[in-house]
Short mmCIF file of N, CA and C in Angstrom, two decimals:
data_model
loop_
_atom_site.label_atom_id
_atom_site.label_comp_id
_atom_site.label_asym_id
_atom_site.label_seq_id
_atom_site.Cartn_x
_atom_site.Cartn_y
_atom_site.Cartn_z
N UNK A 15 0.83 -1.18 0.00
CA UNK A 15 0.00 0.00 0.00
C UNK A 15 0.88 1.25 0.00
N UNK A 16 0.52 2.22 -0.80
CA UNK A 16 1.29 3.45 -0.94
C UNK A 16 1.18 4.29 0.33
N UNK A 17 2.31 4.79 0.78
CA UNK A 17 2.34 5.72 1.90
C UNK A 17 2.70 7.10 1.36
N UNK A 18 1.84 8.06 1.69
CA UNK A 18 2.09 9.44 1.28
C UNK A 18 2.77 10.16 2.44
N UNK A 19 3.90 10.76 2.12
CA UNK A 19 4.69 11.48 3.11
C UNK A 19 4.71 12.95 2.71
N UNK A 20 4.20 13.79 3.59
CA UNK A 20 4.22 15.23 3.35
C UNK A 20 5.49 15.83 3.96
N UNK A 21 6.16 16.65 3.18
CA UNK A 21 7.27 17.44 3.69
C UNK A 21 6.74 18.86 3.75
N UNK A 22 6.55 19.38 4.96
CA UNK A 22 5.86 20.64 5.15
C UNK A 22 6.65 21.54 6.08
N UNK A 23 6.24 22.80 6.13
CA UNK A 23 6.87 23.76 7.02
C UNK A 23 7.07 25.10 6.33
N UNK A 24 7.62 26.06 7.06
CA UNK A 24 7.83 27.41 6.52
C UNK A 24 8.79 27.41 5.33
N UNK A 25 8.86 28.55 4.70
CA UNK A 25 9.75 28.74 3.55
C UNK A 25 11.22 28.54 3.96
N UNK A 26 11.99 28.09 3.01
CA UNK A 26 13.44 27.97 3.15
C UNK A 26 13.84 27.09 4.33
N UNK A 27 13.13 25.97 4.47
CA UNK A 27 13.47 25.00 5.53
C UNK A 27 13.91 23.67 4.93
N UNK A 28 14.22 23.67 3.64
CA UNK A 28 14.79 22.47 3.02
C UNK A 28 13.79 21.44 2.56
N UNK A 29 12.55 21.84 2.35
CA UNK A 29 11.51 20.86 1.96
C UNK A 29 11.83 20.19 0.63
N UNK A 30 12.17 20.97 -0.36
CA UNK A 30 12.44 20.40 -1.69
C UNK A 30 13.65 19.47 -1.65
N UNK A 31 14.73 19.93 -1.02
CA UNK A 31 15.93 19.08 -0.92
C UNK A 31 15.62 17.79 -0.19
N UNK A 32 14.81 17.88 0.87
CA UNK A 32 14.48 16.69 1.64
C UNK A 32 13.61 15.73 0.81
N UNK A 33 12.64 16.27 0.09
CA UNK A 33 11.78 15.42 -0.75
C UNK A 33 12.63 14.70 -1.80
N UNK A 34 13.55 15.42 -2.43
CA UNK A 34 14.42 14.81 -3.44
C UNK A 34 15.33 13.75 -2.83
N UNK A 35 15.90 14.06 -1.67
CA UNK A 35 16.80 13.11 -1.00
C UNK A 35 16.07 11.84 -0.59
N UNK A 36 14.87 11.99 -0.04
CA UNK A 36 14.10 10.80 0.36
C UNK A 36 13.71 9.97 -0.85
N UNK A 37 13.39 10.65 -1.92
CA UNK A 37 13.06 9.93 -3.16
C UNK A 37 14.24 9.06 -3.62
N UNK A 38 15.43 9.60 -3.50
CA UNK A 38 16.62 8.84 -3.90
C UNK A 38 16.89 7.68 -2.94
N UNK A 39 16.82 7.96 -1.64
CA UNK A 39 17.08 6.92 -0.64
C UNK A 39 16.12 5.75 -0.80
N UNK A 40 14.84 6.04 -1.00
CA UNK A 40 13.82 4.99 -1.07
C UNK A 40 13.51 4.57 -2.51
N UNK A 41 14.21 5.16 -3.46
CA UNK A 41 14.03 4.84 -4.88
C UNK A 41 12.56 4.88 -5.27
N UNK A 42 11.92 6.02 -4.95
CA UNK A 42 10.51 6.17 -5.25
C UNK A 42 10.24 7.60 -5.71
N UNK A 43 9.00 7.96 -5.82
CA UNK A 43 8.59 9.22 -6.45
C UNK A 43 8.48 10.38 -5.46
N UNK A 44 8.68 11.57 -5.99
CA UNK A 44 8.42 12.79 -5.23
C UNK A 44 7.73 13.76 -6.18
N UNK A 45 6.99 14.68 -5.60
CA UNK A 45 6.35 15.70 -6.42
C UNK A 45 6.81 17.07 -5.95
N UNK A 46 7.03 17.92 -6.93
CA UNK A 46 7.50 19.26 -6.64
C UNK A 46 6.34 20.17 -6.24
N UNK A 47 6.70 21.34 -5.78
CA UNK A 47 5.73 22.32 -5.30
C UNK A 47 5.07 23.03 -6.48
N UNK A 48 3.79 22.80 -6.65
CA UNK A 48 3.04 23.39 -7.76
C UNK A 48 3.02 24.91 -7.68
N UNK A 49 2.94 25.47 -6.46
CA UNK A 49 2.86 26.92 -6.29
C UNK A 49 4.06 27.62 -6.91
N UNK A 50 5.24 27.03 -6.79
CA UNK A 50 6.44 27.63 -7.38
C UNK A 50 6.29 27.73 -8.90
N UNK A 51 5.85 26.65 -9.52
CA UNK A 51 5.65 26.66 -10.98
C UNK A 51 4.60 27.70 -11.37
N UNK A 52 3.52 27.75 -10.60
CA UNK A 52 2.42 28.68 -10.86
C UNK A 52 2.91 30.13 -10.79
N UNK A 53 3.64 30.46 -9.73
CA UNK A 53 4.12 31.83 -9.55
C UNK A 53 5.20 32.19 -10.55
N UNK A 54 6.04 31.24 -10.92
CA UNK A 54 7.05 31.52 -11.94
C UNK A 54 6.39 31.83 -13.28
N UNK A 55 5.27 31.19 -13.56
CA UNK A 55 4.55 31.40 -14.81
C UNK A 55 3.69 32.66 -14.78
N UNK A 56 3.06 32.96 -13.63
CA UNK A 56 2.08 34.04 -13.55
C UNK A 56 2.57 35.29 -12.82
N UNK A 57 3.76 35.26 -12.27
CA UNK A 57 4.28 36.40 -11.54
C UNK A 57 4.05 36.27 -10.05
N UNK A 58 4.79 37.05 -9.26
CA UNK A 58 4.77 36.89 -7.81
C UNK A 58 3.56 37.51 -7.11
N UNK A 59 2.74 38.28 -7.80
CA UNK A 59 1.53 38.82 -7.19
C UNK A 59 0.41 37.80 -7.29
N UNK A 60 -0.32 37.60 -6.22
CA UNK A 60 -1.36 36.58 -6.21
C UNK A 60 -2.52 37.02 -5.33
N UNK A 61 -3.64 36.35 -5.54
CA UNK A 61 -4.85 36.60 -4.76
C UNK A 61 -5.17 35.36 -3.94
N UNK A 62 -6.18 35.48 -3.10
CA UNK A 62 -6.66 34.33 -2.33
C UNK A 62 -7.11 33.23 -3.29
N UNK A 63 -7.78 33.62 -4.36
CA UNK A 63 -8.21 32.64 -5.37
C UNK A 63 -7.04 31.93 -6.03
N UNK A 64 -5.94 32.66 -6.23
CA UNK A 64 -4.74 32.03 -6.81
C UNK A 64 -4.19 30.96 -5.87
N UNK A 65 -4.18 31.25 -4.57
CA UNK A 65 -3.67 30.25 -3.62
C UNK A 65 -4.54 29.00 -3.65
N UNK A 66 -5.85 29.19 -3.77
CA UNK A 66 -6.74 28.03 -3.87
C UNK A 66 -6.46 27.26 -5.17
N UNK A 67 -6.24 27.96 -6.26
CA UNK A 67 -5.89 27.30 -7.53
C UNK A 67 -4.57 26.54 -7.41
N UNK A 68 -3.62 27.13 -6.69
CA UNK A 68 -2.34 26.44 -6.50
C UNK A 68 -2.53 25.18 -5.68
N UNK A 69 -3.36 25.25 -4.65
CA UNK A 69 -3.62 24.06 -3.83
C UNK A 69 -4.29 22.97 -4.66
N UNK A 70 -5.21 23.37 -5.53
CA UNK A 70 -5.87 22.39 -6.41
C UNK A 70 -4.88 21.79 -7.41
N UNK A 71 -3.98 22.62 -7.92
CA UNK A 71 -2.94 22.12 -8.82
C UNK A 71 -2.02 21.14 -8.12
N UNK A 72 -1.68 21.43 -6.88
CA UNK A 72 -0.82 20.53 -6.10
C UNK A 72 -1.53 19.19 -5.89
N UNK A 73 -2.80 19.26 -5.54
CA UNK A 73 -3.59 18.04 -5.31
C UNK A 73 -3.65 17.20 -6.58
N UNK A 74 -3.89 17.84 -7.71
CA UNK A 74 -3.96 17.12 -8.98
C UNK A 74 -2.62 16.45 -9.28
N UNK A 75 -1.54 17.19 -9.09
CA UNK A 75 -0.19 16.65 -9.32
C UNK A 75 0.05 15.45 -8.40
N UNK A 76 -0.37 15.56 -7.17
CA UNK A 76 -0.18 14.46 -6.21
C UNK A 76 -0.97 13.22 -6.63
N UNK A 77 -2.21 13.41 -7.01
CA UNK A 77 -3.04 12.28 -7.42
C UNK A 77 -2.47 11.58 -8.65
N UNK A 78 -1.94 12.35 -9.60
CA UNK A 78 -1.35 11.75 -10.80
C UNK A 78 -0.11 10.94 -10.45
N UNK A 79 0.74 11.49 -9.59
CA UNK A 79 1.97 10.80 -9.24
C UNK A 79 1.69 9.58 -8.36
N UNK A 80 0.62 9.61 -7.59
CA UNK A 80 0.26 8.46 -6.75
C UNK A 80 0.00 7.22 -7.60
N UNK A 81 -0.40 7.41 -8.84
CA UNK A 81 -0.68 6.28 -9.73
C UNK A 81 0.58 5.54 -10.15
N UNK A 82 1.74 6.21 -10.08
CA UNK A 82 2.98 5.58 -10.56
C UNK A 82 4.01 5.34 -9.45
N UNK A 83 3.72 5.83 -8.24
CA UNK A 83 4.64 5.60 -7.12
C UNK A 83 4.51 4.15 -6.67
N UNK A 84 5.54 3.66 -6.05
CA UNK A 84 5.55 2.27 -5.59
C UNK A 84 5.12 2.17 -4.13
N UNK A 85 6.05 2.39 -3.22
CA UNK A 85 5.76 2.26 -1.80
C UNK A 85 5.54 3.62 -1.14
N UNK A 86 6.27 4.65 -1.61
CA UNK A 86 6.19 5.98 -1.00
C UNK A 86 5.99 7.05 -2.06
N UNK A 87 5.28 8.09 -1.66
CA UNK A 87 5.18 9.31 -2.47
C UNK A 87 5.55 10.46 -1.54
N UNK A 88 6.65 11.13 -1.87
CA UNK A 88 7.15 12.24 -1.06
C UNK A 88 6.63 13.54 -1.67
N UNK A 89 5.83 14.25 -0.89
CA UNK A 89 5.13 15.43 -1.36
C UNK A 89 5.78 16.70 -0.83
N UNK A 90 6.37 17.48 -1.72
CA UNK A 90 6.99 18.74 -1.36
C UNK A 90 5.89 19.79 -1.22
N UNK A 91 5.25 19.79 -0.10
CA UNK A 91 4.20 20.71 0.35
C UNK A 91 2.88 19.95 0.47
N UNK A 92 1.92 20.57 1.12
CA UNK A 92 0.62 19.95 1.34
C UNK A 92 -0.41 21.03 1.64
N UNK A 93 -1.58 20.61 2.07
CA UNK A 93 -2.65 21.57 2.37
C UNK A 93 -2.35 22.42 3.61
N UNK A 94 -1.45 21.96 4.46
CA UNK A 94 -1.06 22.75 5.62
C UNK A 94 -0.44 24.06 5.14
N UNK A 95 0.42 23.97 4.14
CA UNK A 95 1.08 25.16 3.60
C UNK A 95 0.04 26.14 3.05
N UNK A 96 -0.89 25.64 2.26
CA UNK A 96 -1.91 26.50 1.66
C UNK A 96 -2.78 27.15 2.75
N UNK A 97 -3.16 26.37 3.75
CA UNK A 97 -4.00 26.88 4.84
C UNK A 97 -3.30 28.01 5.58
N UNK A 98 -2.09 27.77 6.00
CA UNK A 98 -1.37 28.79 6.78
C UNK A 98 -1.04 30.00 5.91
N UNK A 99 -0.68 29.77 4.66
CA UNK A 99 -0.40 30.85 3.72
C UNK A 99 -1.62 31.77 3.63
N UNK A 100 -2.79 31.20 3.42
CA UNK A 100 -4.02 31.99 3.31
C UNK A 100 -4.31 32.75 4.60
N UNK A 101 -4.20 32.07 5.71
CA UNK A 101 -4.52 32.70 7.00
C UNK A 101 -3.55 33.84 7.32
N UNK A 102 -2.26 33.66 7.04
CA UNK A 102 -1.26 34.69 7.36
C UNK A 102 -1.38 35.87 6.41
N UNK A 103 -1.52 35.61 5.12
CA UNK A 103 -1.53 36.69 4.13
C UNK A 103 -2.90 37.37 4.03
N UNK A 104 -3.97 36.58 4.05
CA UNK A 104 -5.30 37.11 3.79
C UNK A 104 -6.23 37.12 5.01
N UNK A 105 -5.80 36.51 6.11
CA UNK A 105 -6.63 36.49 7.30
C UNK A 105 -7.81 35.54 7.22
N UNK A 106 -7.81 34.69 6.20
CA UNK A 106 -8.89 33.72 6.03
C UNK A 106 -8.40 32.58 5.15
N UNK A 107 -9.12 31.48 5.22
CA UNK A 107 -8.78 30.31 4.42
C UNK A 107 -10.02 29.84 3.68
N UNK A 108 -9.91 29.65 2.35
CA UNK A 108 -11.06 29.13 1.61
C UNK A 108 -11.53 27.79 2.19
N UNK A 109 -12.83 27.59 2.16
CA UNK A 109 -13.42 26.38 2.74
C UNK A 109 -12.83 25.11 2.13
N UNK A 110 -12.62 25.11 0.81
CA UNK A 110 -12.10 23.92 0.15
C UNK A 110 -10.73 23.54 0.72
N UNK A 111 -9.84 24.52 0.91
CA UNK A 111 -8.51 24.23 1.45
C UNK A 111 -8.63 23.73 2.89
N UNK A 112 -9.44 24.39 3.70
CA UNK A 112 -9.60 23.99 5.10
C UNK A 112 -10.15 22.56 5.20
N UNK A 113 -11.12 22.25 4.36
CA UNK A 113 -11.70 20.90 4.36
C UNK A 113 -10.65 19.87 3.96
N UNK A 114 -9.89 20.16 2.91
CA UNK A 114 -8.84 19.22 2.48
C UNK A 114 -7.79 19.04 3.57
N UNK A 115 -7.43 20.14 4.22
CA UNK A 115 -6.44 20.07 5.30
C UNK A 115 -6.91 19.11 6.39
N UNK A 116 -8.17 19.18 6.74
CA UNK A 116 -8.71 18.34 7.81
C UNK A 116 -8.96 16.90 7.38
N UNK A 117 -9.35 16.70 6.12
CA UNK A 117 -9.78 15.36 5.68
C UNK A 117 -8.70 14.55 4.97
N UNK A 118 -7.85 15.21 4.19
CA UNK A 118 -6.82 14.47 3.44
C UNK A 118 -5.60 14.30 4.34
N UNK A 119 -5.46 13.12 4.87
CA UNK A 119 -4.37 12.87 5.81
C UNK A 119 -3.22 12.13 5.11
N UNK A 120 -2.04 12.53 5.47
CA UNK A 120 -0.84 11.84 5.01
C UNK A 120 -0.47 10.78 6.04
N UNK A 121 0.23 9.77 5.59
CA UNK A 121 0.67 8.74 6.52
C UNK A 121 1.69 9.31 7.51
N UNK A 122 2.44 10.30 7.04
CA UNK A 122 3.42 10.96 7.89
C UNK A 122 3.64 12.36 7.36
N UNK A 123 3.69 13.32 8.29
CA UNK A 123 4.07 14.69 7.97
C UNK A 123 5.47 14.90 8.54
N UNK A 124 6.39 15.33 7.70
CA UNK A 124 7.72 15.71 8.18
C UNK A 124 7.72 17.23 8.24
N UNK A 125 7.68 17.76 9.44
CA UNK A 125 7.63 19.20 9.66
C UNK A 125 9.06 19.73 9.79
N UNK A 126 9.46 20.51 8.81
CA UNK A 126 10.84 21.01 8.75
C UNK A 126 11.04 22.22 9.65
N UNK A 127 11.98 22.08 10.56
CA UNK A 127 12.31 23.14 11.50
C UNK A 127 13.16 24.20 10.80
N UNK A 128 12.94 25.48 11.13
CA UNK A 128 13.67 26.55 10.44
C UNK A 128 15.06 26.80 11.01
N UNK A 129 15.89 25.76 11.04
CA UNK A 129 17.26 25.92 11.53
C UNK A 129 18.28 25.98 10.39
N UNK A 130 17.80 26.06 9.17
CA UNK A 130 18.68 26.25 8.02
C UNK A 130 18.76 27.75 7.71
N UNK A 131 19.87 28.17 7.12
CA UNK A 131 20.00 29.57 6.74
C UNK A 131 18.94 29.92 5.71
N UNK A 132 18.45 31.15 5.78
CA UNK A 132 17.50 31.67 4.80
C UNK A 132 18.17 31.70 3.43
N UNK A 133 17.51 31.19 2.44
CA UNK A 133 18.01 31.20 1.07
C UNK A 133 17.16 32.19 0.26
N UNK A 134 17.71 33.35 -0.06
CA UNK A 134 16.92 34.37 -0.78
C UNK A 134 16.40 33.83 -2.12
N UNK A 135 15.17 34.21 -2.42
CA UNK A 135 14.50 33.76 -3.63
C UNK A 135 13.40 34.79 -3.89
N UNK A 136 13.23 35.23 -5.13
CA UNK A 136 12.20 36.25 -5.39
C UNK A 136 10.77 35.80 -5.09
N UNK A 137 10.54 34.51 -4.92
CA UNK A 137 9.20 34.02 -4.61
C UNK A 137 8.98 33.80 -3.12
N UNK A 138 9.99 34.03 -2.31
CA UNK A 138 9.86 33.82 -0.87
C UNK A 138 9.55 35.16 -0.19
N UNK A 139 8.77 35.08 0.90
CA UNK A 139 8.26 36.30 1.52
C UNK A 139 8.56 36.48 3.00
N UNK A 140 8.96 35.47 3.70
CA UNK A 140 9.00 35.54 5.17
C UNK A 140 10.36 35.19 5.78
N UNK A 141 11.38 35.99 5.55
CA UNK A 141 12.69 35.65 6.10
C UNK A 141 12.81 35.86 7.61
N UNK A 142 11.94 36.69 8.18
CA UNK A 142 12.12 37.09 9.56
C UNK A 142 11.16 36.46 10.56
N UNK A 143 10.19 35.69 10.09
CA UNK A 143 9.23 35.12 11.04
C UNK A 143 9.04 33.61 10.84
N UNK A 144 10.09 32.94 10.43
CA UNK A 144 9.96 31.50 10.17
C UNK A 144 9.64 30.71 11.43
N UNK A 145 10.17 31.13 12.57
CA UNK A 145 9.87 30.40 13.81
C UNK A 145 8.40 30.58 14.20
N UNK A 146 7.88 31.78 14.04
CA UNK A 146 6.44 32.01 14.27
C UNK A 146 5.60 31.13 13.36
N UNK A 147 5.98 31.08 12.09
CA UNK A 147 5.25 30.26 11.13
C UNK A 147 5.36 28.78 11.49
N UNK A 148 6.56 28.35 11.88
CA UNK A 148 6.76 26.96 12.31
C UNK A 148 5.77 26.63 13.43
N UNK A 149 5.62 27.54 14.38
CA UNK A 149 4.69 27.30 15.49
C UNK A 149 3.25 27.13 14.98
N UNK A 150 2.86 27.90 13.96
CA UNK A 150 1.53 27.75 13.37
C UNK A 150 1.36 26.36 12.75
N UNK A 151 2.39 25.90 12.03
CA UNK A 151 2.35 24.56 11.44
C UNK A 151 2.22 23.51 12.55
N UNK A 152 3.05 23.65 13.56
CA UNK A 152 3.07 22.70 14.67
C UNK A 152 1.70 22.62 15.33
N UNK A 153 1.13 23.77 15.65
CA UNK A 153 -0.19 23.82 16.29
C UNK A 153 -1.28 23.23 15.38
N UNK A 154 -1.23 23.55 14.10
CA UNK A 154 -2.24 23.06 13.16
C UNK A 154 -2.20 21.54 13.05
N UNK A 155 -1.01 20.98 12.94
CA UNK A 155 -0.88 19.53 12.83
C UNK A 155 -1.31 18.83 14.12
N UNK A 156 -0.96 19.41 15.26
CA UNK A 156 -1.40 18.84 16.53
C UNK A 156 -2.92 18.89 16.66
N UNK A 157 -3.51 19.98 16.23
CA UNK A 157 -4.96 20.17 16.36
C UNK A 157 -5.76 19.10 15.62
N UNK A 158 -5.26 18.66 14.46
CA UNK A 158 -5.99 17.64 13.70
C UNK A 158 -5.52 16.22 14.04
N UNK A 159 -4.59 16.11 14.97
CA UNK A 159 -4.10 14.78 15.37
C UNK A 159 -3.27 14.10 14.30
N UNK A 160 -2.54 14.90 13.52
CA UNK A 160 -1.72 14.35 12.44
C UNK A 160 -0.54 13.56 12.99
N UNK A 161 -0.13 12.54 12.26
CA UNK A 161 1.09 11.80 12.57
C UNK A 161 2.25 12.61 11.98
N UNK A 162 2.97 13.31 12.84
CA UNK A 162 4.06 14.14 12.33
C UNK A 162 5.30 14.01 13.19
N UNK A 163 6.42 14.31 12.56
CA UNK A 163 7.71 14.35 13.23
C UNK A 163 8.41 15.63 12.80
N UNK A 164 9.14 16.23 13.71
CA UNK A 164 9.92 17.43 13.41
C UNK A 164 11.29 17.01 12.91
N UNK A 165 11.66 17.56 11.76
CA UNK A 165 12.96 17.26 11.17
C UNK A 165 13.84 18.51 11.32
N UNK A 166 14.96 18.32 12.01
CA UNK A 166 15.90 19.43 12.17
C UNK A 166 17.30 18.93 11.89
N UNK A 167 18.27 19.81 12.05
CA UNK A 167 19.65 19.46 11.76
C UNK A 167 20.00 19.87 10.34
N UNK A 168 21.23 19.67 9.99
CA UNK A 168 21.69 20.09 8.67
C UNK A 168 22.27 18.92 7.89
N UNK A 169 22.18 19.05 6.56
CA UNK A 169 22.81 18.09 5.66
C UNK A 169 22.39 16.66 5.90
N UNK A 170 23.41 15.80 5.97
CA UNK A 170 23.18 14.36 6.10
C UNK A 170 22.40 14.02 7.36
N UNK A 171 22.67 14.73 8.47
CA UNK A 171 21.97 14.48 9.73
C UNK A 171 20.46 14.69 9.56
N UNK A 172 20.08 15.74 8.85
CA UNK A 172 18.66 16.05 8.63
C UNK A 172 18.01 14.93 7.82
N UNK A 173 18.67 14.53 6.75
CA UNK A 173 18.14 13.46 5.89
C UNK A 173 18.02 12.16 6.66
N UNK A 174 19.02 11.82 7.46
CA UNK A 174 18.99 10.56 8.21
C UNK A 174 17.85 10.53 9.22
N UNK A 175 17.58 11.67 9.85
CA UNK A 175 16.43 11.73 10.77
C UNK A 175 15.14 11.43 10.01
N UNK A 176 15.00 12.08 8.86
CA UNK A 176 13.79 11.89 8.06
C UNK A 176 13.67 10.44 7.59
N UNK A 177 14.77 9.85 7.16
CA UNK A 177 14.76 8.44 6.72
C UNK A 177 14.28 7.55 7.87
N UNK A 178 14.78 7.78 9.05
CA UNK A 178 14.37 6.99 10.21
C UNK A 178 12.87 7.14 10.48
N UNK A 179 12.36 8.36 10.39
CA UNK A 179 10.92 8.58 10.61
C UNK A 179 10.10 7.86 9.56
N UNK A 180 10.53 7.91 8.31
CA UNK A 180 9.79 7.26 7.22
C UNK A 180 9.79 5.75 7.42
N UNK A 181 10.92 5.19 7.79
CA UNK A 181 11.00 3.74 7.99
C UNK A 181 10.08 3.26 9.11
N UNK A 182 9.75 4.12 10.04
CA UNK A 182 8.92 3.73 11.18
C UNK A 182 7.48 4.21 11.08
N UNK A 183 7.08 4.70 9.91
CA UNK A 183 5.69 5.16 9.82
C UNK A 183 4.78 4.05 9.33
#
């Protein structure tokens, strides 16, 4: 049975690198962050409706890749990101995103701790409040009773922690 693993957390916490690394270690599939592709194509200005469209695009990408994954599907982002993004930027979350956040559960959420250096990127917005955002992720995952583990450390140590969590989920 396929296990879906979400790699989630604030910006610039190594989610993409971790998803790629886990994909290599377990020789299975990973999906990239749809929002990045969307913003690169449409520009960095966005609306609440755009965030909902990005979440739907991510979901579609995930469902397509789930058809070809073997044992694991490593997801570089999830509905937690969309929910918190909407709440922080717009002060509200579309019902569809909130419902998906509560109902679509991953077998494991790897919550990336913001102990990596900030990596500047024109699509990133929050270099100074990553710990605050991390706390929002942590609280949100606890509130829904998600199976999650916090991944911290740098380089190989970070990947090895994540590998251990995946092996035990």
